[in-house]
mmCIF file of C-alpha atoms in Angstrom:
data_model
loop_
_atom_site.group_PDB
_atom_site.id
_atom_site.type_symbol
_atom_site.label_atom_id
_atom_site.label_comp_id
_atom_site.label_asym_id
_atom_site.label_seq_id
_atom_site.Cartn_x
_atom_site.Cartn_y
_atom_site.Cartn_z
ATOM 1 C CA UNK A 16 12.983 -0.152 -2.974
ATOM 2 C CA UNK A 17 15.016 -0.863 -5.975
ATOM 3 C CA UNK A 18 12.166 -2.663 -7.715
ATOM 4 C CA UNK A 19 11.264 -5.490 -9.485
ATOM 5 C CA UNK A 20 14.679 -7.205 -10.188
ATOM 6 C CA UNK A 21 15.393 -10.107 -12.469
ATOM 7 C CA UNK A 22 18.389 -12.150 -14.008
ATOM 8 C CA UNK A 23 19.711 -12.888 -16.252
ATOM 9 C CA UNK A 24 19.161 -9.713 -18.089
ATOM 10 C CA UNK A 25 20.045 -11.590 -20.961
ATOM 11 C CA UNK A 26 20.270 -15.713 -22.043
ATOM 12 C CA UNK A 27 21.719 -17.619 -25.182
ATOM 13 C CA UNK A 28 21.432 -21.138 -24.734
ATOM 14 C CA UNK A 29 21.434 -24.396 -27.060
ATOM 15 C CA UNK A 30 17.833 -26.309 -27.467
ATOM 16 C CA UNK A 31 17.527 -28.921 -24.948
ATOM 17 C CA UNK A 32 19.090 -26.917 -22.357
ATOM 18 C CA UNK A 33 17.549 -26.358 -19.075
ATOM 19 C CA UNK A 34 17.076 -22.241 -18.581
ATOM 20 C CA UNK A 35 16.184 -20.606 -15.162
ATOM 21 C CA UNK A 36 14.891 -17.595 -15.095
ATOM 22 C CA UNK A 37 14.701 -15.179 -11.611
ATOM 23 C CA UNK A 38 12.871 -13.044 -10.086
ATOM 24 C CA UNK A 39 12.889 -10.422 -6.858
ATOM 25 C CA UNK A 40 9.673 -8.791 -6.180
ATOM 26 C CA UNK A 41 9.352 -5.962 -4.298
ATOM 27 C CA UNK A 42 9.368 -6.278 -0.504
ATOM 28 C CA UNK A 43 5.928 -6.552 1.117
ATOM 29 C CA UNK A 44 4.123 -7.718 -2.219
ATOM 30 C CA UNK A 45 2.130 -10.290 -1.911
ATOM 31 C CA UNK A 46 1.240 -11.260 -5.718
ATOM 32 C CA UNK A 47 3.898 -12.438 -8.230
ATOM 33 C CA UNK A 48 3.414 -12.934 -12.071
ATOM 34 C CA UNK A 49 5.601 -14.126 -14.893
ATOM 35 C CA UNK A 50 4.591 -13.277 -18.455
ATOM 36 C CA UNK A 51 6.181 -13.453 -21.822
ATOM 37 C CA UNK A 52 6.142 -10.913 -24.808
ATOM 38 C CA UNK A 53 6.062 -11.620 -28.387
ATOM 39 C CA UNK A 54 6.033 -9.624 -31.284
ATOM 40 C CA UNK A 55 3.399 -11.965 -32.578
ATOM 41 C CA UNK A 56 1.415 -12.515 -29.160
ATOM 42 C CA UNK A 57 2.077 -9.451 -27.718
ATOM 43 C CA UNK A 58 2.355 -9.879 -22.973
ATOM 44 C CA UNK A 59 0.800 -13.285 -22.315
ATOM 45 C CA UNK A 60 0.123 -14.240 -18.523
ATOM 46 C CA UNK A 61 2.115 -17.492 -17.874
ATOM 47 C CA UNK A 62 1.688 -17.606 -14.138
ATOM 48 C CA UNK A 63 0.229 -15.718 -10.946
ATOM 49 C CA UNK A 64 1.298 -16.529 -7.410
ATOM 50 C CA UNK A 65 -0.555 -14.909 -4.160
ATOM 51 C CA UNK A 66 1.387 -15.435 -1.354
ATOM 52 C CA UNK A 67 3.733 -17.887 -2.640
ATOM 53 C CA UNK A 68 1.224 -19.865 -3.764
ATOM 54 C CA UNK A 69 0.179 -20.656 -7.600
ATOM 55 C CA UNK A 70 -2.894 -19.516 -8.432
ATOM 56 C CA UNK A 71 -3.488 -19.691 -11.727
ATOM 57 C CA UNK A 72 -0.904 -21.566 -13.898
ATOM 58 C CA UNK A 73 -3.192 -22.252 -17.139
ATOM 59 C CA UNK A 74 -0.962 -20.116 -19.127
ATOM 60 C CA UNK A 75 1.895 -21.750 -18.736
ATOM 61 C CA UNK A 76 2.259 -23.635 -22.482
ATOM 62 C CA UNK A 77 3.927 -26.801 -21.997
ATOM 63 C CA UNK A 78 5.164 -29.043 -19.242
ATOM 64 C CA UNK A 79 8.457 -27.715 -20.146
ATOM 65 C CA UNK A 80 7.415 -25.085 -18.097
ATOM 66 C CA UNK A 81 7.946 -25.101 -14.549
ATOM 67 C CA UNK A 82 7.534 -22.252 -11.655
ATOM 68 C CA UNK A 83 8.313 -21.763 -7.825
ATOM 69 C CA UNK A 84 8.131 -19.320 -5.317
ATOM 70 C CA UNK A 85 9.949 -20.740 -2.251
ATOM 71 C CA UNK A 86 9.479 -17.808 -0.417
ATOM 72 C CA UNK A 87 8.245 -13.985 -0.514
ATOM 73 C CA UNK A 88 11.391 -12.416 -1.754
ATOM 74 C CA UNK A 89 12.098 -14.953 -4.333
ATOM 75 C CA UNK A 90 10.674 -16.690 -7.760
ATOM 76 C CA UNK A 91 11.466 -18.958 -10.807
ATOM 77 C CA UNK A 92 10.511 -19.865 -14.135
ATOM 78 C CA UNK A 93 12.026 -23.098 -15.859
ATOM 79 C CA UNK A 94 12.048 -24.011 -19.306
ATOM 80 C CA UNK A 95 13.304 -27.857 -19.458
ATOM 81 C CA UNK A 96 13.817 -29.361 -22.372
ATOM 82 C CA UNK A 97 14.529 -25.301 -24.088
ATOM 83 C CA UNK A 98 13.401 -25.148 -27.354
ATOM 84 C CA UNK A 99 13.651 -22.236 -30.042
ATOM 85 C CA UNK A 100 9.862 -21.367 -29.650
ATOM 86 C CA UNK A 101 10.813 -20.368 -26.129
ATOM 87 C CA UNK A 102 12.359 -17.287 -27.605
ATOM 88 C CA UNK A 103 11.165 -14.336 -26.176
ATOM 89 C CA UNK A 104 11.221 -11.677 -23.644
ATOM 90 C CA UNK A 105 10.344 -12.945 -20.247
ATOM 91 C CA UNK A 106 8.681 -10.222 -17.542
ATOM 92 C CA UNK A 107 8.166 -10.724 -14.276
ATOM 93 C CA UNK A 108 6.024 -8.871 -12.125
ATOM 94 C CA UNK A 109 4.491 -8.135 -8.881
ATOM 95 C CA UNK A 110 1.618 -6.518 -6.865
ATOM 96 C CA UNK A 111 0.823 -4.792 -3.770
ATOM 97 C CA UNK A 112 -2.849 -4.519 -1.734
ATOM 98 C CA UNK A 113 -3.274 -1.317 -4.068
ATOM 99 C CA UNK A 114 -3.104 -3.770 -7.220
ATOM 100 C CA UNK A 115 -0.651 -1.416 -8.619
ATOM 101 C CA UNK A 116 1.775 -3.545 -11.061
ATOM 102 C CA UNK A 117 4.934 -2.663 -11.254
ATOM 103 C CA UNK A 118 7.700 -5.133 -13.698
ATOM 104 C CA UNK A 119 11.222 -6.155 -14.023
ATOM 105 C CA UNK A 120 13.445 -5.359 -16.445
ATOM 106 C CA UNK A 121 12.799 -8.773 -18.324
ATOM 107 C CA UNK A 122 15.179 -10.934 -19.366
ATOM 108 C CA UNK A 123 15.513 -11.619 -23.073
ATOM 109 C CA UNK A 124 15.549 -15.256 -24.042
ATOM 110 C CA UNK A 125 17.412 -17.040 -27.312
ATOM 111 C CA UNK A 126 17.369 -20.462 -27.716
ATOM 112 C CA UNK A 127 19.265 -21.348 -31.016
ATOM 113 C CA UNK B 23 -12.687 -13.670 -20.963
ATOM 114 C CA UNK B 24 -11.301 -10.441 -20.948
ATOM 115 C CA UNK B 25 -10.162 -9.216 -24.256
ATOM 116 C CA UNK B 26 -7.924 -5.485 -24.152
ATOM 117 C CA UNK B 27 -7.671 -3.699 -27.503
ATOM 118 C CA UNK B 28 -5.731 -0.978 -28.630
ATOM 119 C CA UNK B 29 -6.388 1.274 -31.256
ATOM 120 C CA UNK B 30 -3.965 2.878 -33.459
ATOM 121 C CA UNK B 31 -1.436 0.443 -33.474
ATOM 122 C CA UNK B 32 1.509 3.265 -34.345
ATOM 123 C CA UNK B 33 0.568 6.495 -34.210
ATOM 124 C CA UNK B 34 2.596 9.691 -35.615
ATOM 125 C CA UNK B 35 2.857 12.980 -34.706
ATOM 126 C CA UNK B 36 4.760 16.082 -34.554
ATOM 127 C CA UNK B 37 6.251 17.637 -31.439
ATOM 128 C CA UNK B 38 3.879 19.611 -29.539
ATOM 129 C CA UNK B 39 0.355 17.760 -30.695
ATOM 130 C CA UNK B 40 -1.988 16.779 -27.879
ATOM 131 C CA UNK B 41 -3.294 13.215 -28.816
ATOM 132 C CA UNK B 42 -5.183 10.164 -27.699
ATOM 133 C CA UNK B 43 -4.610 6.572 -27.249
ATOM 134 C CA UNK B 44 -7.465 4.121 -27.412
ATOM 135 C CA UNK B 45 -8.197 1.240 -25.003
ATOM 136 C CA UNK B 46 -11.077 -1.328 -25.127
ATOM 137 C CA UNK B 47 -11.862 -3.469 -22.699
ATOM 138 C CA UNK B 48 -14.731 -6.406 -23.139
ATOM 139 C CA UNK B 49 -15.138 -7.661 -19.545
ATOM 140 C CA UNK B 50 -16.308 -4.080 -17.886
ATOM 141 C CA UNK B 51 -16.638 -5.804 -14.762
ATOM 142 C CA UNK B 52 -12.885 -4.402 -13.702
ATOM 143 C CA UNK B 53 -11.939 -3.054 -10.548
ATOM 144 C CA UNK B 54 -8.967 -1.066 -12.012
ATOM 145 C CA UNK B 55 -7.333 -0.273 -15.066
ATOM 146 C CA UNK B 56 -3.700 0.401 -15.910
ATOM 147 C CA UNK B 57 -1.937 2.403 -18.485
ATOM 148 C CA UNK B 58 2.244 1.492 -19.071
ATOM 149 C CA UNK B 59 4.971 2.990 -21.478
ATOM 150 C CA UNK B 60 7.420 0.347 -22.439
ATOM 151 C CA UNK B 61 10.486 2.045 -24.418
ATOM 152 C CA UNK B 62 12.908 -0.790 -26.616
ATOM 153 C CA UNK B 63 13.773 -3.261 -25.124
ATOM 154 C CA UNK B 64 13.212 -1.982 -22.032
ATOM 155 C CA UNK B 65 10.687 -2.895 -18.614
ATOM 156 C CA UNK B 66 6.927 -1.754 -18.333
ATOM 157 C CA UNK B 67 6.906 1.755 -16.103
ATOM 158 C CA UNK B 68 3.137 2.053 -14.413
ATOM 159 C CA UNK B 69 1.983 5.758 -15.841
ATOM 160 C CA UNK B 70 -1.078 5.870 -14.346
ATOM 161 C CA UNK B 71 -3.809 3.370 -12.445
ATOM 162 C CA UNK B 72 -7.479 4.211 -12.090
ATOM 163 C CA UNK B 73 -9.756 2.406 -9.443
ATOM 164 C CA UNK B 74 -13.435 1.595 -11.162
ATOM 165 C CA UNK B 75 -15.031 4.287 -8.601
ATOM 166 C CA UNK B 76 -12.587 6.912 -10.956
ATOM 167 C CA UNK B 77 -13.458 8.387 -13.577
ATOM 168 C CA UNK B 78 -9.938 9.962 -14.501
ATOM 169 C CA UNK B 79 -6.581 10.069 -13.425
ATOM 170 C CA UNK B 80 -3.703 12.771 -14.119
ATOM 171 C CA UNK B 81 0.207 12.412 -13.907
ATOM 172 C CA UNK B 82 1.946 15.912 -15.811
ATOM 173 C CA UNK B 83 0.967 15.945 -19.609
ATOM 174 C CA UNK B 84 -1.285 12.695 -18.913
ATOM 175 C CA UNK B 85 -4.522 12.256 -18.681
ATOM 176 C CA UNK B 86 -6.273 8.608 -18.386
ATOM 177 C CA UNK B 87 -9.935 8.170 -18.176
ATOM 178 C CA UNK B 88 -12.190 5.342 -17.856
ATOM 179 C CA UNK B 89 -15.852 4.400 -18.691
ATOM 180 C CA UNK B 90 -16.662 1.005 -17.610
ATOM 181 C CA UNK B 91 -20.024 1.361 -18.673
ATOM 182 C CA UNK B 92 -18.929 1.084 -22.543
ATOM 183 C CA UNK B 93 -15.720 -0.540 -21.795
ATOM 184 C CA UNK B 94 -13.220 2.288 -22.839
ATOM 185 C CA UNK B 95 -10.306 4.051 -21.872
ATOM 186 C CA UNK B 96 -8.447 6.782 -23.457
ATOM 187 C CA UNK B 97 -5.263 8.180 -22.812
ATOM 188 C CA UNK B 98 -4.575 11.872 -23.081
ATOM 189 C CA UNK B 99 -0.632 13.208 -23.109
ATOM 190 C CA UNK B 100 -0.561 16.745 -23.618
ATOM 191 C CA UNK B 101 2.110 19.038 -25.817
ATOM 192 C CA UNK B 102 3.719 15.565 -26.751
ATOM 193 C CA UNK B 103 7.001 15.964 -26.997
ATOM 194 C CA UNK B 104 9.915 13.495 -28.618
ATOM 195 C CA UNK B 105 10.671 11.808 -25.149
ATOM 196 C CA UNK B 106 7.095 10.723 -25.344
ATOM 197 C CA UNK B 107 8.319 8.179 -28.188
ATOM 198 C CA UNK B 108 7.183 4.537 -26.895
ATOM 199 C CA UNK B 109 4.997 2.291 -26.963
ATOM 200 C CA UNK B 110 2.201 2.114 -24.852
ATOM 201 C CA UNK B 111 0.470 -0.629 -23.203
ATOM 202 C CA UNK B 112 -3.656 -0.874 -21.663
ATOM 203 C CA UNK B 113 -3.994 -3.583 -19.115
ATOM 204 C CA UNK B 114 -7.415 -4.325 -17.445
ATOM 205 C CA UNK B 115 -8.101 -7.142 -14.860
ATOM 206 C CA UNK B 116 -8.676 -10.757 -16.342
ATOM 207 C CA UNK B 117 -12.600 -12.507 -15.181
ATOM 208 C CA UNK B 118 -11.092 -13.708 -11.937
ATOM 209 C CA UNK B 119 -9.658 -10.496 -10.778
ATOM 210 C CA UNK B 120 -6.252 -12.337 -10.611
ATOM 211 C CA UNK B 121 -4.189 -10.866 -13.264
ATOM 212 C CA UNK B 122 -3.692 -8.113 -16.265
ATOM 213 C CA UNK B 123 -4.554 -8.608 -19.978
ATOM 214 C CA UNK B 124 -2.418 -6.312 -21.699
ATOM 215 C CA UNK B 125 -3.585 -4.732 -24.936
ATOM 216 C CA UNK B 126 -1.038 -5.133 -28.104
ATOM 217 C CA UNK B 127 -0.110 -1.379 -27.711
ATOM 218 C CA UNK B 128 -0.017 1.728 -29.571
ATOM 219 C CA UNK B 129 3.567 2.883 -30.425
ATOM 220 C CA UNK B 130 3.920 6.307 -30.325
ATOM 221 C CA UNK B 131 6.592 8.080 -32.227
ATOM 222 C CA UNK B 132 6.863 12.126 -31.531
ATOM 223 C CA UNK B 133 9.124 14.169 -34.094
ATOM 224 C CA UNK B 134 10.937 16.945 -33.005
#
């Protein structure tokens, strides 16, 4: 399996732009999460989906914020209105029965 | 709530030290724990997961143990050497079991 895989790798967009973020867990997970990283906050939990469903969405900051995960092999994060707050480095990962984690590459986020 | 904390923030050493990373954990009702290295810029890659009925685990030069019972975890790399250079994340389970609370990490840099 060729991982976790998400895109953009990378994003520069204006404030007030809408940004989409994706994500491609690894077949035959059944848990996806999305978190951001911060220097100042260090890997905050936004999101957790168990089989496609959200679970637990209290860390997702604003109603800017939106997630999906229309089906197993697919997930995404919105940010709508963007702002430059928003900046960040955003990970998504996944998880098997064994609870193992394993991440994406992240995509890196600039809103100017 | 679960609260991970990792002590040294940055750590220094020369090539060939054995050393130890620090991990505290307040919620020691966990059924796993997970250690990552996270180089610039770069993903989270899993080093090593330990089930709460473990008391160690070993990959190589690493060596991860856990005691639930004071709500520690150390990591152990052996004859570090300056590939070893990262930073290095502790993740236990949040109160719900649902998703990881990473630690802020302890950056590691190994000098050849």
């Amino acid at each position: 399996d060729a991982g976790v895989i998400q895109s953009p790798r990378h994003e520069v967009t204006e404030m007030g732009q809408e940004v989409t973020l994706r994500c491609k867990p690894i077949s035959g997970h059944n848990s996806l999460f999305w978190y951001r990283q911060t220097m100042m906050r260090g890997l905050e939990l936004l999101i957790y989906f168990n089989n496609n469903v959200p679970i637990d969405d209290s860390g997702m900051p604003e109603d800017r914020f939106s997630a999906k995960m229309p089906n197993a092999s697919f997930s995404t994060l919105k940010i709508q209105p963007s702002e430059p707050r928003d900046s960040a480095v955003y990970f998504c990962a996944s998880t098997g029965f064994d609870t193992e984690a394993f991440f994406g590459q992240g995509t890196r986020l600039t809103v100017v | 709530k679960q609260e991970v904390t990792q002590i040294p923030a940055a750590l220094s050493v020369p090539e060939g030290e054995n050393l130890v990373l620090n991990c505290s954990f307040t919620d020691s009702a966990i059924y796993n724990l997970q250690w990552f290295r996270q180089d610039p810029g770069k993903g989270l890659t899993s080093l090593l997961l330990i089930q709460s009925s473990q008391r160690e685990q070993t990959s190589g030069r690493l060596n991860a143990s856990l005691d639930k019972s004071s709500g520690r975890s150390t990591l152990y790399i052996a004859a570090s050497q300056p590939g070893d250079s990262a930073t290095y994340l502790c993740a236990a389970p949040n109160q719900a079991g649902t998703a990881l609370i990473f630690g802020k990490g302890t950056t590691l840099s190994v000098s050849s």
